[in-house]
Amino acid sequence: EAGVVQSPRYKIIEKKQPVAFWCNPISGHNTLYWYLQNLGQGPELLIRYENEEAVDDSQLPKDRFSAERLKGVDSTLKIQPAELGDSAVYLCASSPGTGNEQFFGPGTRLTVL
Amino acid sequence: QKEVEQDPGPLSVPEGAIVSLNCTYSNSAFQYFMWYRQYSRKGPELLMYTYSSGNKEDGRFTAQVDKSSKYISLFIRDSQPSDSATYLCAMSSYSGNTPLVFGKGTRLSVIA
């Protein structure tokens, strides 16, 4: 069974540029999460989707960050414009809809210059 | 004070040693406790998942939860160089698709 797929794996952009990350969850997983992981820190939740509905986006900086999960499968996280402090790893995770077993993708490492 | 505290290490042990990794937490509502392993430049991988207090064993790994002390542990027996990674504790307050609260992670090196 394929795991959570994320692309790109690495992205380097200049500040004020836009950037987008893509996530394909494990087949059949209704719940999708985006996490932010800074160096030396644990992941912190940005947004959680139940199917196509964002049910917890309280930690998402909505002035520059946006996300969507059309058709309740793939998801895209966007930053516009990017700032130097956005340099981090962006992790996508999915779960089957019961319990707390979240499965993580490899992450996208963003560097903002 | 953060909800979950975890010593970031680094922790270096010789091959074959018993490793003890720990987290403390402040939120008494936490009931679900997990340990994730994260290799460099990879996503976290679920190792152990326990509910409430008690022990759970899986091969060389044992997870312990002491809710009265708000303290959880992960023991690794007969540690191997392939165990070298960052170990993250995570917890949440109830089942379902609730957000996990992670510790900072402890970086472990097992020296051959």
Short mmCIF file of C-alpha atoms in Angstrom, two decimals:
data_model
loop_
_atom_site.label_atom_id
_atom_site.label_comp_id
_atom_site.label_asym_id
_atom_site.label_seq_id
_atom_site.Cartn_x
_atom_site.Cartn_y
_atom_site.Cartn_z
CA GLU A 1 0.00 0.00 0.00
CA ALA A 2 1.38 3.39 -0.97
CA GLY A 3 1.98 5.85 1.83
CA VAL A 4 1.27 9.55 1.95
CA VAL A 5 2.82 11.24 -1.07
CA GLN A 6 4.07 14.82 -1.01
CA SER A 7 5.64 17.00 -3.64
CA PRO A 8 7.91 18.71 -4.13
CA ARG A 9 10.37 17.29 -1.60
CA TYR A 10 12.46 20.45 -1.60
CA LYS A 11 11.70 24.01 -2.62
CA ILE A 12 13.88 27.11 -2.58
CA ILE A 13 12.26 30.46 -3.27
CA GLU A 14 12.94 34.12 -2.67
CA LYS A 15 10.89 36.01 -0.11
CA LYS A 16 7.62 37.49 -1.33
CA GLN A 17 7.25 34.73 -3.92
CA PRO A 18 4.29 32.31 -3.82
CA VAL A 19 4.74 28.59 -3.21
CA ALA A 20 2.44 25.57 -3.21
CA PHE A 21 2.74 22.09 -1.72
CA TRP A 22 0.76 19.04 -2.77
CA CYS A 23 -0.32 16.01 -0.76
CA ASN A 24 -1.96 12.74 -1.77
CA PRO A 25 -3.15 10.83 1.32
CA ILE A 26 -3.37 7.08 1.77
CA SER A 27 -6.28 5.70 -0.23
CA GLY A 28 -9.46 5.63 1.82
CA HIS A 29 -8.23 8.02 4.51
CA ASN A 30 -10.89 10.67 5.05
CA THR A 31 -8.89 12.86 7.40
CA LEU A 32 -5.95 14.90 6.19
CA TYR A 33 -3.62 17.13 8.20
CA TRP A 34 -1.01 19.72 7.36
CA TYR A 35 1.71 20.23 9.95
CA LEU A 36 4.62 22.65 10.19
CA GLN A 37 7.91 21.40 11.64
CA ASN A 38 10.64 23.85 12.50
CA LEU A 39 14.20 22.67 13.04
CA GLY A 40 14.57 20.95 16.41
CA GLN A 41 10.85 21.06 17.10
CA GLY A 42 7.94 18.67 16.91
CA PRO A 43 5.26 19.08 14.23
CA GLU A 44 2.54 21.67 14.88
CA LEU A 45 -0.88 21.42 13.29
CA LEU A 46 -1.82 24.00 10.66
CA ILE A 47 -5.12 22.60 9.38
CA ARG A 48 -7.22 19.44 9.51
CA TYR A 49 -9.69 18.26 6.89
CA GLU A 50 -12.55 15.81 7.27
CA ASN A 51 -13.18 14.89 3.66
CA GLU A 52 -13.32 18.25 1.88
CA GLU A 53 -14.25 20.30 4.96
CA ALA A 54 -11.65 22.19 6.97
CA VAL A 55 -12.68 21.41 10.57
CA ASP A 56 -9.71 22.89 12.43
CA ASP A 57 -7.75 25.77 10.90
CA SER A 58 -7.25 27.84 14.02
CA GLN A 59 -3.42 27.69 13.70
CA LEU A 60 -3.30 28.57 10.01
CA PRO A 61 -2.00 32.14 9.39
CA LYS A 62 -4.80 33.09 7.07
CA ASP A 63 -3.27 36.35 5.90
CA ARG A 64 -0.75 34.45 3.79
CA PHE A 65 -1.58 30.74 4.02
CA SER A 66 -4.44 28.96 2.28
CA ALA A 67 -5.35 25.35 1.75
CA GLU A 68 -7.86 23.34 -0.17
CA ARG A 69 -8.93 19.74 -0.48
CA LEU A 70 -11.16 19.49 -3.50
CA LYS A 71 -13.14 16.26 -3.83
CA GLY A 72 -11.89 15.18 -0.41
CA VAL A 73 -8.73 13.46 -1.66
CA ASP A 74 -5.64 15.46 -2.64
CA SER A 75 -4.80 18.67 -0.87
CA THR A 76 -2.77 21.77 -1.66
CA LEU A 77 -1.22 24.19 0.83
CA LYS A 78 -0.22 27.61 -0.48
CA ILE A 79 1.81 30.48 0.91
CA GLN A 80 1.59 33.90 -0.70
CA PRO A 81 3.75 35.84 -0.18
CA ALA A 82 6.43 33.74 1.53
CA GLU A 83 8.50 35.24 4.34
CA LEU A 84 11.94 34.27 5.64
CA GLY A 85 10.35 32.80 8.78
CA ASP A 86 8.35 30.33 6.68
CA SER A 87 11.46 28.23 6.09
CA ALA A 88 10.57 24.86 7.61
CA VAL A 89 9.36 21.36 6.75
CA TYR A 90 5.69 21.09 5.80
CA LEU A 91 4.30 17.66 6.64
CA CYS A 92 1.09 16.10 5.43
CA ALA A 93 -0.55 13.26 7.36
CA SER A 94 -3.70 11.22 6.95
CA SER A 95 -5.77 8.92 9.10
CA PRO A 96 -8.55 6.48 8.27
CA GLY A 97 -11.18 8.27 10.30
CA THR A 98 -10.97 6.37 13.55
CA GLY A 99 -8.43 6.47 16.34
CA ASN A 100 -5.38 8.62 16.39
CA GLU A 101 -3.03 6.69 14.13
CA GLN A 102 -1.83 9.37 11.78
CA PHE A 103 0.47 8.43 8.94
CA PHE A 104 2.94 11.04 7.74
CA GLY A 105 4.41 11.80 4.37
CA PRO A 106 8.10 12.64 3.88
CA GLY A 107 7.47 16.38 3.99
CA THR A 108 8.42 19.34 1.82
CA ARG A 109 11.47 21.25 2.98
CA LEU A 110 10.99 24.93 2.17
CA THR A 111 13.84 27.42 2.15
CA VAL A 112 12.97 31.10 1.75
CA LEU A 113 15.93 33.32 0.80
CA GLN B 1 5.26 25.90 30.26
CA LYS B 2 4.59 23.87 27.13
CA GLU B 3 1.94 21.16 27.26
CA VAL B 4 4.49 18.47 26.43
CA GLU B 5 8.11 18.57 27.54
CA GLN B 6 10.80 16.36 26.06
CA ASP B 7 14.56 16.57 26.51
CA PRO B 8 16.02 17.18 23.03
CA GLY B 9 19.30 15.41 23.83
CA PRO B 10 21.36 14.48 21.93
CA LEU B 11 21.63 11.07 23.55
CA SER B 12 24.51 8.81 22.53
CA VAL B 13 24.69 5.15 23.61
CA PRO B 14 26.76 2.10 22.63
CA GLU B 15 25.20 -0.66 20.57
CA GLY B 16 23.31 -3.16 22.73
CA ALA B 17 22.45 -0.64 25.45
CA ILE B 18 18.98 -0.12 26.88
CA VAL B 19 17.68 3.31 25.93
CA SER B 20 15.12 5.23 27.98
CA LEU B 21 13.29 8.17 26.40
CA ASN B 22 10.80 10.25 28.36
CA CYS B 23 8.17 12.97 28.14
CA THR B 24 6.20 14.85 30.74
CA TYR B 25 2.94 16.65 30.13
CA SER B 26 0.67 19.07 31.91
CA ASN B 27 -2.77 18.43 30.39
CA SER B 28 -4.55 15.81 32.49
CA ALA B 29 -7.09 15.33 29.68
CA PHE B 30 -4.53 13.53 27.52
CA GLN B 31 -5.49 9.89 27.14
CA TYR B 32 -3.83 8.72 23.93
CA PHE B 33 -0.05 8.52 23.81
CA MET B 34 2.18 7.81 20.87
CA TRP B 35 5.84 7.52 20.02
CA TYR B 36 7.06 8.41 16.55
CA ARG B 37 10.49 7.79 15.06
CA GLN B 38 11.83 10.29 12.55
CA TYR B 39 14.92 9.64 10.48
CA SER B 40 16.79 12.58 9.02
CA ARG B 41 14.87 14.19 6.14
CA LYS B 42 11.96 11.78 6.53
CA GLY B 43 8.46 12.09 7.96
CA PRO B 44 7.59 10.75 11.44
CA GLU B 45 6.79 7.02 11.58
CA LEU B 46 4.42 5.66 14.23
CA LEU B 47 6.19 3.24 16.60
CA MET B 48 3.89 2.78 19.57
CA TYR B 49 0.32 3.76 20.41
CA THR B 50 -1.17 3.37 23.87
CA TYR B 51 -4.35 4.37 25.60
CA SER B 52 -4.44 5.57 29.22
CA SER B 53 -1.98 4.11 31.74
CA GLY B 54 -0.01 0.90 31.52
CA ASN B 55 2.65 -0.81 29.44
CA LYS B 56 2.76 -1.97 25.86
CA GLU B 57 5.50 -4.07 24.33
CA ASP B 58 6.37 -4.59 20.67
CA GLY B 59 9.58 -6.44 19.97
CA ARG B 60 12.48 -4.45 21.38
CA PHE B 61 10.25 -1.48 22.20
CA THR B 62 8.23 -0.94 25.39
CA ALA B 63 6.01 2.07 26.01
CA GLN B 64 4.94 3.02 29.52
CA VAL B 65 2.34 5.56 30.60
CA ASP B 66 1.96 6.83 34.15
CA LYS B 67 -1.00 9.19 34.12
CA SER B 68 -0.77 9.89 37.84
CA SER B 69 2.69 11.39 37.29
CA LYS B 70 1.90 12.71 33.79
CA TYR B 71 4.97 10.87 32.54
CA ILE B 72 5.49 8.57 29.57
CA SER B 73 8.51 6.52 28.57
CA LEU B 74 9.83 4.54 25.63
CA PHE B 75 12.41 1.82 26.27
CA ILE B 76 14.53 0.33 23.51
CA ARG B 77 16.29 -2.92 24.34
CA ASP B 78 19.39 -4.18 22.55
CA SER B 79 19.72 -0.87 20.72
CA GLN B 80 21.07 -0.98 17.17
CA PRO B 81 22.76 1.65 14.99
CA SER B 82 19.61 1.59 12.85
CA ASP B 83 17.72 2.97 15.86
CA SER B 84 19.63 6.24 15.46
CA ALA B 85 16.90 8.80 14.82
CA THR B 86 14.82 11.46 16.53
CA TYR B 87 12.06 10.09 18.76
CA LEU B 88 8.96 12.23 19.17
CA CYS B 89 6.30 11.71 21.82
CA ALA B 90 2.78 12.80 20.92
CA MET B 91 -0.53 12.80 22.75
CA SER B 92 -4.15 13.82 22.45
CA SER B 93 -7.17 14.18 24.67
CA TYR B 94 -9.74 11.88 23.07
CA SER B 95 -10.16 9.45 20.22
CA GLY B 96 -11.21 10.40 16.78
CA ASN B 97 -9.31 12.67 14.51
CA THR B 98 -8.00 15.10 17.06
CA PRO B 99 -4.81 17.08 16.69
CA LEU B 100 -1.74 15.58 18.28
CA VAL B 101 0.48 17.63 20.57
CA PHE B 102 4.10 16.70 20.01
CA GLY B 103 7.21 17.01 22.12
CA LYS B 104 10.34 18.53 20.60
CA GLY B 105 11.88 15.13 19.98
CA THR B 106 15.00 13.46 21.41
CA ARG B 107 17.85 12.80 19.03
CA LEU B 108 19.38 9.37 19.64
CA SER B 109 22.67 8.02 18.29
CA VAL B 110 23.56 4.35 18.76
CA ILE B 111 27.27 3.84 18.26
CA ALA B 112 28.52 0.52 16.84
#
